[in-house]
């Protein structure tokens, strides 16, 4: 069996193949300089991926925080009655005609950077500040997606407040999470005074499924800083993927709780029977076994025509249309336990409701000038917030069949500031502009036609529909007959009509839960009670490490040849742990063994690489990038007895899991069978 000399080699690791010596690139390579040395054992066949049941922490209540781009909230349920979901108290303040079971994702800090308020309270207080005073306060809104768009996200990433001042993003998120923690725990203490919060609460944070590992780790770090859990109790915090949470909730819905957009009715007859989707599927399948020659039994048994069209291996899509993103997932309902299997990796893009807000801002720039709008936002930040609130109220009333025009109030500060800056009034600006579908009303408002308002929706709505159609064309998801439209933006009549018009003709049934804006939040609570409900996921990327393989002439490029101690090696080989789009079961492990290069070494650091392609050969290939590092913190070795023989080489066995919402790693010292502190860091890259 092939062995690899330790001398002169750094960052060596155990191979899964006799022909592969898992050794990173040689000294002098820029990819090796960052790794601590580890030496190889004799290469041996690595165990096949093995599924292990996840260890669940004890808890008496699950508290889920849906941290949204535009609005946020929390809900909880007790383990004694997990499906009885308690929504948070109604928030103070708010906008007329809007349900207040969530609060705007707005954070207000004093000029000294001290927490002042969150949500409606923050927004309204900031609104009432004197314009000159408001310049010194730090007001953050819709800041969640800055984490997604940051290409080099770290713990030092900063966010910019409305007044232009900057603050560490980690602190901004921690302020918000701490607010929800204190609010939720106070409500729980009032309901259950004997509850010991640190020992009995399992926390759940929602994130978009398209977020990469650094963004997920960032949210976890913010939760640690906010005091939700400690690092030592990391298992008491779960990261839930938003469309997954919605899927978990939708499968539990009673059929009378769904709005079928193809008929615009809830349903009649037995459709209102209190039977959940997954139980309906189970009942239907049992009936199908008894009567395979007819499908009319589905309606007769109470399942209803909505589910009569479902085939064996029921498949459905969830489109989570939120404030910042659209997130798509496709699940297959498995029997007999009602678990879910992901059929294609999560997909989506930045097509949330804020896209409509940006289109409105661009419209204002066309009318009043881009330089003026930028200056107004900078010098009158509170008044700009007022303007966005006024537009939000009108945006919610927009519909495809609305006849009357929409009036949008301009703050007096805007009108006065424009006159002082330009020397004429806003009515003159409207007459001079090339925008002929926005007029100045006699009430002192912008008067926008319904067609003009709907045009503001089109780029975002078209992006959502295009993503859905692209996903439906994938062979892996063929047979999907049902689309759940969820998320805050799914409340929009404009979006509902556009999706139904585009996809209804393809035989896809589009349904919307009645409490569409709370679907993710409620689903996150259910996910926290039973995180094993999503049994199989698809890996979004290919992950692996760089190794040395035995050089094969004609197969390996000559420039990758390394000769060391008479051995011929191919450098920079990308050894894959998991491939993009590969199905990975919850608890399934990928195992590798490592050995410290030096006696007494206390830390092993191994670079991780990722790419979107499944067939990358080398870590230098286009698209392959260093994405993180696996670190193993070692305890001091015991002193071996003086037997005159060299001590055995120390083996550390690491087990990685790619089937959960976060990539996880555990490790054990083989010689002592004791756990080794192991972690994967995606933020210090």
Tab-separated table of N, CA, C and O in Angstrom, residues 36 43 57 99 115 165 191 203 283 285 311 334 341 393 422 433 451 507 529 537 622 640 659:
chain	number	residue	atom	x	y	z
A	36	UNK	N	-2.036	25.111	8.387
A	36	UNK	CA	-1.120	24.499	9.337
A	36	UNK	C	-0.739	23.123	8.809
A	36	UNK	O	-1.494	22.486	8.090
A	43	UNK	N	-2.757	5.878	3.159
A	43	UNK	CA	-4.066	6.062	2.537
A	43	UNK	C	-4.888	4.791	2.622
A	43	UNK	O	-4.386	3.678	2.447
A	57	UNK	N	-31.600	18.742	21.229
A	57	UNK	CA	-31.535	19.299	22.571
A	57	UNK	C	-32.928	19.304	23.181
A	57	UNK	O	-33.943	19.369	22.486
A	99	UNK	N	-52.414	44.747	8.717
A	99	UNK	CA	-52.353	43.900	9.906
A	99	UNK	C	-51.000	44.071	10.585
A	99	UNK	O	-49.968	44.129	9.920
A	115	UNK	N	-28.871	51.567	21.340
A	115	UNK	CA	-30.196	51.127	20.883
A	115	UNK	C	-31.279	52.040	21.436
A	115	UNK	O	-31.316	52.345	22.630
A	165	UNK	N	-23.993	57.544	7.948
A	165	UNK	CA	-23.040	57.029	8.924
A	165	UNK	C	-22.996	55.505	8.850
A	165	UNK	O	-23.982	54.859	8.526
A	191	UNK	N	-46.876	34.179	30.192
A	191	UNK	CA	-47.714	33.010	29.969
A	191	UNK	C	-47.294	31.826	30.825
A	191	UNK	O	-48.120	31.015	31.226
A	203	UNK	N	-34.410	28.373	19.717
A	203	UNK	CA	-34.599	29.517	18.835
A	203	UNK	C	-34.454	29.095	17.374
A	203	UNK	O	-33.639	28.233	17.040
A	283	UNK	N	-54.486	9.484	2.683
A	283	UNK	CA	-55.803	8.891	2.495
A	283	UNK	C	-56.058	8.586	1.021
A	283	UNK	O	-56.580	7.539	0.665
A	285	UNK	N	-53.865	7.982	-1.291
A	285	UNK	CA	-53.040	6.881	-1.760
A	285	UNK	C	-53.635	5.537	-1.359
A	285	UNK	O	-53.590	4.565	-2.098
A	311	UNK	N	-50.187	13.237	-8.755
A	311	UNK	CA	-49.785	11.894	-9.148
A	311	UNK	C	-49.039	11.212	-8.004
A	311	UNK	O	-48.788	11.808	-6.957
A	334	UNK	N	-43.058	12.525	1.175
A	334	UNK	CA	-42.726	11.121	1.343
A	334	UNK	C	-43.652	10.489	2.381
A	334	UNK	O	-44.049	11.124	3.352
A	341	UNK	N	-38.718	15.768	0.657
A	341	UNK	CA	-37.490	15.559	-0.093
A	341	UNK	C	-37.352	16.684	-1.108
A	341	UNK	O	-38.255	16.923	-1.911
A	393	UNK	N	-48.089	52.593	1.221
A	393	UNK	CA	-49.538	52.505	1.406
A	393	UNK	C	-50.260	52.417	0.066
A	393	UNK	O	-51.219	51.650	-0.098
A	422	UNK	N	-34.176	74.302	-6.511
A	422	UNK	CA	-34.348	74.476	-7.959
A	422	UNK	C	-34.882	75.858	-8.350
A	422	UNK	O	-34.798	76.246	-9.512
A	433	UNK	N	-41.060	67.581	-17.135
A	433	UNK	CA	-40.480	66.236	-17.258
A	433	UNK	C	-41.095	65.487	-18.431
A	433	UNK	O	-42.151	65.861	-18.957
A	451	UNK	N	-52.106	52.296	-14.556
A	451	UNK	CA	-51.178	51.676	-15.507
A	451	UNK	C	-49.736	52.013	-15.142
A	451	UNK	O	-48.839	51.169	-15.227
A	507	UNK	N	-51.333	24.460	-16.853
A	507	UNK	CA	-51.864	23.386	-16.030
A	507	UNK	C	-51.357	23.416	-14.602
A	507	UNK	O	-51.577	22.466	-13.842
A	529	UNK	N	-39.909	22.605	15.945
A	529	UNK	CA	-40.417	21.470	16.722
A	529	UNK	C	-39.976	20.139	16.135
A	529	UNK	O	-39.773	19.166	16.872
A	537	UNK	N	-31.983	17.057	1.157
A	537	UNK	CA	-31.771	18.330	0.488
A	537	UNK	C	-30.789	18.148	-0.664
A	537	UNK	O	-30.093	17.143	-0.748
A	622	UNK	N	-11.249	27.641	-13.316
A	622	UNK	CA	-12.148	28.804	-13.251
A	622	UNK	C	-13.412	28.466	-12.466
A	622	UNK	O	-14.007	27.392	-12.646
A	640	UNK	N	3.814	9.679	26.351
A	640	UNK	CA	3.929	8.233	26.176
A	640	UNK	C	5.003	7.657	27.089
A	640	UNK	O	5.953	8.331	27.469
A	659	UNK	N	-26.286	17.826	4.642
A	659	UNK	CA	-27.717	17.674	4.405
A	659	UNK	C	-28.593	18.526	5.289
A	659	UNK	O	-29.821	18.426	5.223
